[in-house]
PDB file of C-alpha atoms in Angstrom:
ATOM      1  CA  MET A1478      11.336 -63.870 -31.479  1.00 61.00           C
ATOM      2  CA  ALA A1479       9.334 -60.729 -30.634  1.00 67.00           C
ATOM      3  CA  HIS A1480       8.633 -58.184 -33.341  1.00 70.00           C
ATOM      4  CA  GLU A1481       8.257 -54.477 -32.840  1.00 75.00           C
ATOM      5  CA  PRO A1482       4.816 -53.214 -33.872  1.00 77.00           C
ATOM      6  CA  MET A1483       4.731 -51.582 -37.283  1.00 78.00           C
ATOM      7  CA  PRO A1484       4.257 -47.816 -37.124  1.00 79.00           C
ATOM      8  CA  THR A1485       0.866 -46.613 -38.293  1.00 83.00           C
ATOM      9  CA  GLN A1486       0.365 -43.982 -40.958  1.00 81.00           C
ATOM     10  CA  ASP A1487      -0.553 -41.528 -38.164  1.00 81.00           C
ATOM     11  CA  ASP A1488       2.699 -42.361 -36.350  1.00 82.00           C
ATOM     12  CA  ILE A1489       4.700 -41.715 -39.521  1.00 87.00           C
ATOM     13  CA  LEU A1490       2.838 -38.446 -40.176  1.00 88.00           C
ATOM     14  CA  LEU A1491       3.412 -37.217 -36.625  1.00 88.00           C
ATOM     15  CA  GLU A1492       7.094 -38.231 -36.694  1.00 90.00           C
ATOM     16  CA  GLY A1493       7.584 -36.423 -40.017  1.00 89.00           C
ATOM     17  CA  PHE A1494       5.791 -33.334 -38.720  1.00 91.00           C
ATOM     18  CA  LEU A1495       7.850 -33.174 -35.525  1.00 90.00           C
ATOM     19  CA  ALA A1496      11.062 -33.527 -37.567  1.00 91.00           C
ATOM     20  CA  LEU A1497      10.223 -30.619 -39.916  1.00 92.00           C
ATOM     21  CA  GLU A1498      12.717 -27.795 -40.050  1.00 92.00           C
ATOM     22  CA  THR A1499      10.953 -24.730 -41.382  1.00 92.00           C
ATOM     23  CA  PRO A1500      12.732 -21.565 -42.521  1.00 92.00           C
ATOM     24  CA  THR A1501      13.050 -18.813 -39.935  1.00 91.00           C
ATOM     25  CA  GLY A1502       9.725 -17.135 -39.291  1.00 89.00           C
ATOM     26  CA  PHE A1503       7.639 -19.878 -40.898  1.00 92.00           C
ATOM     27  CA  ARG A1504       5.185 -21.836 -38.784  1.00 92.00           C
ATOM     28  CA  ALA A1505       4.296 -25.513 -39.230  1.00 93.00           C
ATOM     29  CA  GLU A1506       1.104 -26.982 -37.799  1.00 94.00           C
ATOM     30  CA  LEU A1507      -0.555 -30.397 -37.957  1.00 93.00           C
ATOM     31  CA  ILE A1508      -4.302 -29.841 -38.305  1.00 90.00           C
ATOM     32  CA  GLU A1509      -6.739 -32.709 -38.748  1.00 87.00           C
ATOM     33  CA  GLY A1510      -4.113 -34.919 -40.345  1.00 88.00           C
ATOM     34  CA  GLU A1511      -2.668 -32.272 -42.691  1.00 90.00           C
ATOM     35  CA  ILE A1512       0.578 -30.352 -42.359  1.00 91.00           C
ATOM     36  CA  ALA A1513       0.204 -26.609 -42.969  1.00 90.00           C
ATOM     37  CA  VAL A1514       3.249 -24.351 -43.287  1.00 91.00           C
ATOM     38  CA  THR A1515       2.650 -20.608 -43.253  1.00 90.00           C
ATOM     39  CA  PRO A1516       5.065 -17.766 -43.964  1.00 92.00           C
ATOM     40  CA  PRO A1517       5.676 -14.877 -41.571  1.00 92.00           C
ATOM     41  CA  PRO A1518       2.576 -12.679 -41.250  1.00 93.00           C
ATOM     42  CA  ASP A1519       2.223  -9.320 -42.939  1.00 94.00           C
ATOM     43  CA  GLY A1520       2.097  -6.035 -41.043  1.00 95.00           C
ATOM     44  CA  ASP A1521      -1.705  -5.721 -41.080  1.00 95.00           C
ATOM     45  CA  HIS A1522      -2.008  -9.147 -39.446  1.00 95.00           C
ATOM     46  CA  GLU A1523       0.329  -8.052 -36.666  1.00 96.00           C
ATOM     47  CA  ASP A1524      -1.470  -4.717 -36.260  1.00 97.00           C
ATOM     48  CA  TYR A1525      -4.811  -6.447 -35.608  1.00 97.00           C
ATOM     49  CA  LEU A1526      -3.154  -8.818 -33.158  1.00 97.00           C
ATOM     50  CA  SER A1527      -1.493  -5.910 -31.375  1.00 97.00           C
ATOM     51  CA  LEU A1528      -4.831  -4.097 -31.025  1.00 98.00           C
ATOM     52  CA  VAL A1529      -6.345  -7.168 -29.325  1.00 98.00           C
ATOM     53  CA  PHE A1530      -3.269  -7.622 -27.116  1.00 98.00           C
ATOM     54  CA  GLU A1531      -3.282  -4.003 -25.917  1.00 98.00           C
ATOM     55  CA  GLN A1532      -6.921  -4.140 -24.874  1.00 98.00           C
ATOM     56  CA  VAL A1533      -6.611  -7.497 -23.105  1.00 98.00           C
ATOM     57  CA  MET A1534      -3.610  -6.250 -21.132  1.00 98.00           C
ATOM     58  CA  GLN A1535      -5.237  -2.918 -20.219  1.00 98.00           C
ATOM     59  CA  LEU A1536      -8.906  -3.812 -19.733  1.00 98.00           C
ATOM     60  CA  SER A1537      -9.215  -7.434 -18.688  1.00 98.00           C
ATOM     61  CA  ALA A1538     -10.820  -7.971 -15.270  1.00 98.00           C
ATOM     62  CA  THR A1539      -8.288 -10.777 -14.697  1.00 98.00           C
ATOM     63  CA  ALA A1540      -4.561 -10.232 -15.206  1.00 98.00           C
ATOM     64  CA  MET A1541      -3.509 -12.226 -18.276  1.00 98.00           C
ATOM     65  CA  GLN A1542      -0.384 -13.643 -19.875  1.00 97.00           C
ATOM     66  CA  PHE A1543      -0.074 -13.641 -23.645  1.00 96.00           C
ATOM     67  CA  SER A1544       1.985 -15.827 -25.967  1.00 97.00           C
ATOM     68  CA  GLY A1545       2.250 -15.414 -29.711  1.00 92.00           C
ATOM     69  CA  HIS A1546       4.262 -18.562 -30.370  1.00 86.00           C
ATOM     70  CA  LYS A1547       2.951 -21.249 -28.008  1.00 96.00           C
ATOM     71  CA  GLY A1548       2.446 -24.663 -29.508  1.00 97.00           C
ATOM     72  CA  LEU A1549      -0.770 -26.333 -28.363  1.00 97.00           C
ATOM     73  CA  LEU A1550      -1.434 -30.051 -28.451  1.00 96.00           C
ATOM     74  CA  LEU A1551      -5.165 -30.435 -29.055  1.00 94.00           C
ATOM     75  CA  SER A1552      -7.533 -33.377 -28.814  1.00 87.00           C
ATOM     76  CA  HIS A1553      -7.563 -35.260 -32.081  1.00 81.00           C
ATOM     77  CA  ALA A1554     -10.360 -35.642 -34.579  1.00 77.00           C
ATOM     78  CA  ALA A1555     -11.579 -39.199 -35.094  1.00 78.00           C
ATOM     79  CA  GLY A1556      -8.983 -41.218 -36.967  1.00 79.00           C
ATOM     80  CA  GLN A1557      -6.334 -38.459 -36.902  1.00 84.00           C
ATOM     81  CA  PRO A1558      -3.209 -37.793 -34.844  1.00 87.00           C
ATOM     82  CA  ALA A1559      -3.443 -35.046 -32.225  1.00 90.00           C
ATOM     83  CA  ASP A1560      -3.561 -31.540 -33.689  1.00 93.00           C
ATOM     84  CA  HIS A1561      -0.397 -29.491 -33.147  1.00 95.00           C
ATOM     85  CA  VAL A1562      -1.297 -25.820 -33.621  1.00 95.00           C
ATOM     86  CA  ILE A1563       0.293 -22.458 -32.925  1.00 95.00           C
ATOM     87  CA  PRO A1564      -2.440 -19.860 -32.422  1.00 96.00           C
ATOM     88  CA  ASP A1565      -1.637 -16.261 -33.258  1.00 96.00           C
ATOM     89  CA  ALA A1566      -2.217 -15.637 -29.539  1.00 97.00           C
ATOM     90  CA  THR A1567      -2.721 -17.893 -26.553  1.00 98.00           C
ATOM     91  CA  ILE A1568      -4.047 -16.081 -23.485  1.00 98.00           C
ATOM     92  CA  ALA A1569      -4.198 -17.487 -19.948  1.00 98.00           C
ATOM     93  CA  PRO A1570      -4.733 -16.042 -16.460  1.00 98.00           C
ATOM     94  CA  ARG A1571      -1.414 -14.735 -15.151  1.00 98.00           C
ATOM     95  CA  ALA A1572      -1.986 -16.428 -11.780  1.00 98.00           C
ATOM     96  CA  LEU A1573      -1.649 -19.838 -13.476  1.00 97.00           C
ATOM     97  CA  ARG A1574       1.803 -19.076 -14.930  1.00 97.00           C
ATOM     98  CA  LEU A1575       0.776 -21.576 -17.580  1.00 97.00           C
ATOM     99  CA  PHE A1576       3.684 -20.951 -19.949  1.00 97.00           C
ATOM    100  CA  ARG A1577       6.465 -21.315 -17.381  1.00 96.00           C
ATOM    101  CA  GLY A1578       8.088 -24.726 -17.743  1.00 96.00           C
ATOM    102  CA  ALA A1579       5.617 -25.820 -20.428  1.00 97.00           C
ATOM    103  CA  PRO A1580       6.886 -28.132 -23.186  1.00 96.00           C
ATOM    104  CA  PRO A1581       6.956 -26.857 -26.791  1.00 95.00           C
ATOM    105  CA  TRP A1582       3.582 -28.547 -27.406  1.00 96.00           C
ATOM    106  CA  MET A1583       1.417 -28.141 -24.311  1.00 97.00           C
ATOM    107  CA  PRO A1584      -2.220 -29.121 -23.765  1.00 96.00           C
ATOM    108  CA  GLY A1585      -4.836 -26.358 -23.766  1.00 96.00           C
ATOM    109  CA  ASP A1586      -5.801 -26.872 -20.107  1.00 96.00           C
ATOM    110  CA  GLY A1587      -6.034 -23.479 -18.381  1.00 97.00           C
ATOM    111  CA  VAL A1588      -6.014 -21.420 -21.600  1.00 98.00           C
ATOM    112  CA  ALA A1589      -8.720 -18.740 -21.374  1.00 98.00           C
ATOM    113  CA  MET A1590      -8.787 -17.729 -25.048  1.00 98.00           C
ATOM    114  CA  VAL A1591      -7.001 -18.286 -28.327  1.00 98.00           C
ATOM    115  CA  VAL A1592      -6.902 -15.628 -31.027  1.00 98.00           C
ATOM    116  CA  GLU A1593      -6.505 -16.116 -34.759  1.00 96.00           C
ATOM    117  CA  VAL A1594      -6.213 -13.372 -37.358  1.00 95.00           C
ATOM    118  CA  THR A1595      -6.859 -14.644 -40.865  1.00 92.00           C
ATOM    119  CA  SER A1596      -3.875 -14.442 -43.144  1.00 83.00           C
ATOM    120  CA  SER A1597      -3.904 -13.014 -46.618  1.00 63.00           C
ATOM    121  CA  LYS A1598      -4.562 -16.631 -47.742  1.00 58.00           C
ATOM    122  CA  PRO A1599      -6.708 -18.177 -44.997  1.00 55.00           C
ATOM    123  CA  HIS A1600      -6.321 -21.927 -44.837  1.00 56.00           C
ATOM    124  CA  LYS A1601      -7.485 -23.707 -41.691  1.00 51.00           C
ATOM    125  CA  ASP A1602      -8.318 -20.905 -39.227  1.00 52.00           C
ATOM    126  CA  PRO A1603     -12.082 -20.598 -39.597  1.00 69.00           C
ATOM    127  CA  VAL A1604     -13.153 -24.251 -39.410  1.00 87.00           C
ATOM    128  CA  ALA A1605     -10.560 -26.935 -38.632  1.00 88.00           C
ATOM    129  CA  LYS A1606      -8.777 -24.985 -35.904  1.00 91.00           C
ATOM    130  CA  ARG A1607     -12.109 -23.987 -34.364  1.00 94.00           C
ATOM    131  CA  HIS A1608     -13.056 -27.658 -34.091  1.00 94.00           C
ATOM    132  CA  GLY A1609      -9.713 -28.496 -32.467  1.00 94.00           C
ATOM    133  CA  TYR A1610     -10.063 -25.692 -29.940  1.00 96.00           C
ATOM    134  CA  ALA A1611     -13.619 -26.802 -29.116  1.00 97.00           C
ATOM    135  CA  ARG A1612     -12.618 -30.488 -28.788  1.00 95.00           C
ATOM    136  CA  SER A1613      -9.915 -29.425 -26.335  1.00 96.00           C
ATOM    137  CA  GLY A1614     -12.329 -27.373 -24.230  1.00 97.00           C
ATOM    138  CA  ILE A1615     -10.695 -23.981 -24.769  1.00 98.00           C
ATOM    139  CA  PRO A1616     -13.452 -21.670 -23.473  1.00 98.00           C
ATOM    140  CA  LEU A1617     -13.091 -18.796 -25.963  1.00 98.00           C
ATOM    141  CA  TYR A1618     -11.867 -18.550 -29.543  1.00 98.00           C
ATOM    142  CA  LEU A1619     -11.612 -15.076 -31.078  1.00 98.00           C
ATOM    143  CA  LEU A1620     -11.340 -14.904 -34.867  1.00 97.00           C
ATOM    144  CA  VAL A1621     -10.431 -11.640 -36.591  1.00 97.00           C
ATOM    145  CA  ASP A1622     -11.526 -12.138 -40.190  1.00 95.00           C
ATOM    146  CA  ARG A1623      -9.804  -9.611 -42.414  1.00 95.00           C
ATOM    147  CA  ASP A1624     -11.723 -10.625 -45.564  1.00 92.00           C
ATOM    148  CA  LYS A1625     -15.155 -10.232 -43.952  1.00 95.00           C
ATOM    149  CA  SER A1626     -14.122  -7.277 -41.726  1.00 97.00           C
ATOM    150  CA  THR A1627     -15.623  -9.013 -38.694  1.00 98.00           C
ATOM    151  CA  VAL A1628     -14.557 -10.210 -35.281  1.00 98.00           C
ATOM    152  CA  THR A1629     -16.180 -13.439 -34.103  1.00 98.00           C
ATOM    153  CA  LEU A1630     -16.174 -14.846 -30.587  1.00 98.00           C
ATOM    154  CA  PHE A1631     -16.887 -18.557 -30.255  1.00 98.00           C
ATOM    155  CA  SER A1632     -17.799 -19.653 -26.714  1.00 98.00           C
ATOM    156  CA  GLU A1633     -19.126 -22.648 -24.779  1.00 98.00           C
ATOM    157  CA  PRO A1634     -17.229 -25.524 -26.388  1.00 98.00           C
ATOM    158  CA  GLU A1635     -19.102 -28.792 -26.691  1.00 97.00           C
ATOM    159  CA  GLY A1636     -17.876 -31.748 -28.709  1.00 95.00           C
ATOM    160  CA  GLU A1637     -16.586 -30.657 -32.106  1.00 93.00           C
ATOM    161  CA  ASP A1638     -17.753 -27.043 -31.978  1.00 97.00           C
ATOM    162  CA  TYR A1639     -18.826 -24.049 -29.923  1.00 98.00           C
ATOM    163  CA  LEU A1640     -22.462 -23.563 -28.931  1.00 98.00           C
ATOM    164  CA  ASN A1641     -22.395 -19.742 -29.101  1.00 98.00           C
ATOM    165  CA  THR A1642     -21.152 -17.409 -31.807  1.00 98.00           C
ATOM    166  CA  HIS A1643     -21.161 -13.625 -31.482  1.00 98.00           C
ATOM    167  CA  ILE A1644     -20.112 -11.598 -34.542  1.00 98.00           C
ATOM    168  CA  ALA A1645     -19.317  -7.894 -34.644  1.00 98.00           C
ATOM    169  CA  PRO A1646     -18.395  -5.946 -37.783  1.00 98.00           C
ATOM    170  CA  PHE A1647     -15.229  -3.883 -37.588  1.00 98.00           C
ATOM    171  CA  GLY A1648     -16.118  -0.608 -35.882  1.00 98.00           C
ATOM    172  CA  LYS A1649     -18.555  -2.161 -33.379  1.00 98.00           C
ATOM    173  CA  PRO A1650     -17.644  -3.433 -29.893  1.00 98.00           C
ATOM    174  CA  LEU A1651     -17.595  -7.159 -29.134  1.00 98.00           C
ATOM    175  CA  PRO A1652     -18.355  -8.152 -25.518  1.00 98.00           C
ATOM    176  CA  LEU A1653     -15.802 -10.549 -24.015  1.00 98.00           C
ATOM    177  CA  PRO A1654     -17.170 -12.550 -21.064  1.00 98.00           C
ATOM    178  CA  ALA A1655     -15.370 -13.423 -17.820  1.00 98.00           C
ATOM    179  CA  PRO A1656     -12.543 -13.712 -17.080  1.00 98.00           C
ATOM    180  CA  PHE A1657     -12.031 -10.746 -19.434  1.00 98.00           C
ATOM    181  CA  SER A1658     -15.299  -8.870 -18.774  1.00 98.00           C
ATOM    182  CA  PHE A1659     -14.892  -5.948 -21.168  1.00 98.00           C
ATOM    183  CA  ASP A1660     -16.012  -4.883 -24.628  1.00 98.00           C
ATOM    184  CA  LEU A1661     -13.339  -5.370 -27.281  1.00 98.00           C
ATOM    185  CA  GLU A1662     -13.324  -2.131 -29.263  1.00 98.00           C
ATOM    186  CA  THR A1663     -12.819  -2.677 -33.009  1.00 98.00           C
ATOM    187  CA  THR A1664     -12.969   0.880 -34.339  1.00 97.00           C
ATOM    188  CA  ASP A1665      -9.208   0.871 -34.936  1.00 97.00           C
ATOM    189  CA  PHE A1666      -9.623  -2.270 -37.059  1.00 97.00           C
ATOM    190  CA  LEU A1667     -11.137  -0.100 -39.820  1.00 95.00           C
TER     191      LEU A1667
END
């Protein structure tokens, strides 16, 4: 008589995560084997995100599409189930139409940049998510750090991290490379 294989702890964790029903506006993510549930963002968080969005739409050398709710399925850390994250913004070249027909949790292939704005209680944005984005080969990760009043661009993913880091304090421009090819102005972040 054949027996079904016993589910692993990772299988149980992933099944429990995918079955979560969060209250309206809350966001659940599975990051390096831990479930993180965050409440709806405050107005300042959304203001910073809007300032980035406006500039990308108006100034980018390549026409872009923008999603604020797209679930990404990232390469997993050793010994962990695949990360399931929802960046504050996922940006991809419009010509790819990457979001059309995509499943709720799509791979990061074709994503040009992800954007995270730290919450009032930052949890996993600065380190664990960065590693997941790098492992998945997402070319650019932009982090707006409200506590430090800085904007950081991580580029050239390799292995668990990004090779290059460029930091600009609020009020100074931050160059975004191709396919964006413009300086992100942060004066309005002050």
